[in-house]
Amino acid sequence: MTELKLIYFNAKGLAELSRWMLKYAKIPFTDERVEKADWPERKKAIPGGKLPVLEVEGKMLPQSLAIARFVAKKAGLLPEDPLHAAFCDAVVETLRDVIVDMFKIKNAEDKSEEEKKKILKEEYMPNTLFPLLERLDKRLGDKEWFIGDQISWADFAIARTMEGLFSHMPDLATKFPKIKAHTDKVQNLPGVKEWIATRPDTPS
């Protein structure tokens, strides 16, 4: 079996989705974590100078979503139906956009912490985050999984995203109980549950 090496910082961040899927599918991989102090030197050998990268047969695959899609394929989590596969892509890319928007606000250098909190509460949450979660809630309905009738990497991406959101905004669990139940289900899948229980305690 091809040896995989997932290289990222000592954090959950952009690599955790792929870690979950690899653990779920029992695909062996090396979870290599780069400390911040070592990054300037390591960066020179990384394509594009960004993490994560996935080393496959000596070749480095960059970009977190390309990595996750590759892992999903190997893990049997990429739907065979082209339309279902496209819907998975749409869900995952929308999640990324919404989270990127949040971090743009949180990392804005021209805003005070109070201004950031106000923008998040009064603009981002009602205009960006809540509409997305409402659409996801409607799509899930009474189904077990989001796309089709089989678990897919979209379910993993949603659950991983919600893990971070629920930890920072616990009230969301009350507002969106079906999404919370779905997240719990994914987190309790074989492989994922054990990983979450034993993974390094790092920032989300």
XYZ file of C-alpha atoms in Angstrom:
204
model
C 0.000 0.000 0.000
C 1.225 3.487 -0.873
C 2.607 5.280 2.168
C 1.042 8.678 2.734
C 2.544 11.513 4.736
C 0.286 14.400 5.721
C 2.377 17.433 6.621
C 0.837 20.315 8.536
C 1.370 22.491 11.576
C 0.684 21.167 15.067
C -2.991 22.097 14.812
C -6.301 20.784 13.507
C -6.931 23.523 10.958
C -6.833 22.644 7.278
C -5.561 19.081 7.773
C -8.096 17.705 10.237
C -10.733 16.823 7.638
C -8.256 14.572 5.831
C -7.087 13.058 9.123
C -10.678 12.097 9.991
C -11.244 10.420 6.630
C -7.928 8.578 6.712
C -8.676 7.259 10.194
C -12.230 6.282 9.238
C -11.005 4.307 6.227
C -8.103 2.795 8.186
C -5.627 4.112 5.630
C -2.112 4.186 7.129
C -0.431 7.575 7.055
C 2.250 9.561 8.809
C 0.878 12.607 10.612
C 3.885 14.917 10.421
C 3.549 18.138 12.397
C 5.763 21.131 11.755
C 6.510 23.403 14.691
C 6.284 27.141 14.041
C 9.961 27.607 14.888
C 10.961 25.111 12.189
C 8.645 26.465 9.514
C 10.924 29.123 7.905
C 13.465 26.443 7.012
C 10.928 23.739 6.098
C 9.002 26.200 3.934
C 11.793 26.226 1.352
C 11.064 22.611 0.407
C 7.254 22.904 0.331
C 5.505 23.552 -3.019
C 3.986 27.012 -2.906
C 5.326 27.519 0.604
C 2.028 26.570 2.240
C 0.694 23.728 4.368
C -0.883 21.233 4.350
C 0.736 19.037 1.742
C 0.258 15.318 1.232
C 3.319 13.349 0.211
C 2.337 10.479 -2.103
C 5.033 8.262 -3.612
C 7.581 11.015 -3.128
C 5.404 13.660 -4.762
C 3.878 16.515 -2.796
C 0.216 17.341 -3.342
C -0.639 20.883 -2.131
C -3.945 22.587 -1.292
C -6.170 21.314 1.514
C -9.261 20.668 -0.635
C -7.291 18.846 -3.337
C -5.797 16.698 -0.584
C -9.188 16.063 1.013
C -10.753 15.136 -2.341
C -7.879 12.712 -3.052
C -8.266 11.160 0.399
C -12.049 10.961 -0.031
C -11.541 9.004 -3.256
C -9.182 6.551 -1.572
C -11.537 6.257 1.419
C -14.605 5.487 -0.689
C -16.251 8.747 0.368
C -16.481 10.331 -3.081
C -19.848 9.515 -4.692
C -19.751 7.650 -7.998
C -22.750 9.611 -9.257
C -21.294 12.718 -10.982
C -24.077 15.001 -9.764
C -23.752 13.820 -6.160
C -19.977 14.299 -6.431
C -20.522 17.843 -7.717
C -22.905 18.613 -4.851
C -20.224 17.412 -2.432
C -17.756 19.819 -4.034
C -20.294 22.639 -3.778
C -20.923 21.982 -0.080
C -17.228 21.750 0.783
C -16.281 24.865 -1.178
C -19.150 26.855 0.342
C -18.028 25.849 3.833
C -14.516 27.002 3.012
C -15.742 30.362 1.731
C -17.843 30.987 4.836
C -14.994 30.112 7.204
C -12.538 32.230 5.196
C -14.937 35.172 5.518
C -15.010 34.681 9.280
C -11.231 34.652 9.582
C -10.905 37.752 7.405
C -12.943 39.575 10.030
C -11.129 38.024 12.993
C -7.712 38.812 11.519
C -8.499 42.332 10.270
C -5.630 44.559 11.376
C -7.588 47.794 10.999
C -10.297 46.771 13.489
C -10.262 46.622 17.277
C -11.319 43.433 19.051
C -14.607 45.059 20.009
C -15.247 46.098 16.406
C -14.520 42.567 15.215
C -16.940 41.068 17.735
C -19.627 43.525 16.684
C -19.161 42.753 12.977
C -19.256 39.016 13.650
C -22.381 39.269 15.774
C -24.349 41.866 13.821
C -23.250 41.207 10.230
C -21.452 37.906 9.698
C -23.641 35.608 11.766
C -27.088 36.792 10.579
C -26.070 37.462 6.960
C -23.542 34.705 6.221
C -23.325 31.937 8.817
C -26.980 31.461 9.768
C -28.251 31.385 6.154
C -25.708 28.664 5.348
C -26.671 26.583 8.375
C -30.349 27.020 7.563
C -29.722 25.728 4.031
C -27.782 22.772 5.387
C -30.506 22.068 7.936
C -33.110 22.057 5.160
C -30.975 19.828 2.917
C -30.461 17.286 5.702
C -34.132 17.215 6.641
C -34.932 13.782 8.058
C -32.140 12.042 6.153
C -29.110 10.402 7.684
C -26.555 11.947 5.324
C -26.392 15.177 3.354
C -25.795 13.975 -0.227
C -27.748 10.969 -1.484
C -28.290 8.018 0.836
C -24.634 7.210 1.546
C -22.069 8.904 3.741
C -19.718 11.133 1.751
C -16.842 13.482 2.325
C -19.374 16.318 2.470
C -20.640 14.816 5.751
C -17.101 14.784 7.107
C -16.468 18.362 5.971
C -19.673 19.626 7.565
C -19.036 17.789 10.836
C -15.437 18.968 11.026
C -16.477 22.577 10.345
C -19.235 22.351 12.927
C -16.841 20.907 15.509
C -14.966 24.194 15.403
C -18.091 26.348 15.328
C -19.794 24.496 18.187
C -16.680 24.844 20.347
C -16.684 28.639 19.905
C -20.459 29.160 19.661
C -22.176 26.448 21.743
C -25.590 28.122 21.302
C -25.545 26.908 17.693
C -26.207 23.377 18.943
C -29.566 24.503 20.320
C -30.416 26.519 17.222
C -29.520 23.687 14.822
C -30.124 20.391 16.677
C -30.253 18.242 13.523
C -26.850 19.483 12.410
C -25.524 18.884 15.934
C -26.872 15.303 15.877
C -25.276 14.744 12.473
C -21.945 16.098 13.734
C -22.099 13.797 16.754
C -22.810 10.831 14.463
C -19.766 11.514 12.291
C -17.550 12.101 15.316
C -18.604 8.725 16.719
C -17.823 6.746 13.569
C -15.222 3.980 14.008
C -11.757 5.401 13.542
C -12.915 8.985 13.918
C -14.034 8.475 17.518
C -10.710 6.929 18.513
C -8.763 9.654 16.732
C -10.656 12.452 18.470
C -10.074 10.777 21.841
C -6.315 10.461 21.345
C -5.279 13.266 18.972
C -2.923 16.000 20.208
C -4.676 18.766 22.127
C -4.188 21.693 19.785
C -6.043 24.811 18.598
C -8.921 24.242 16.214
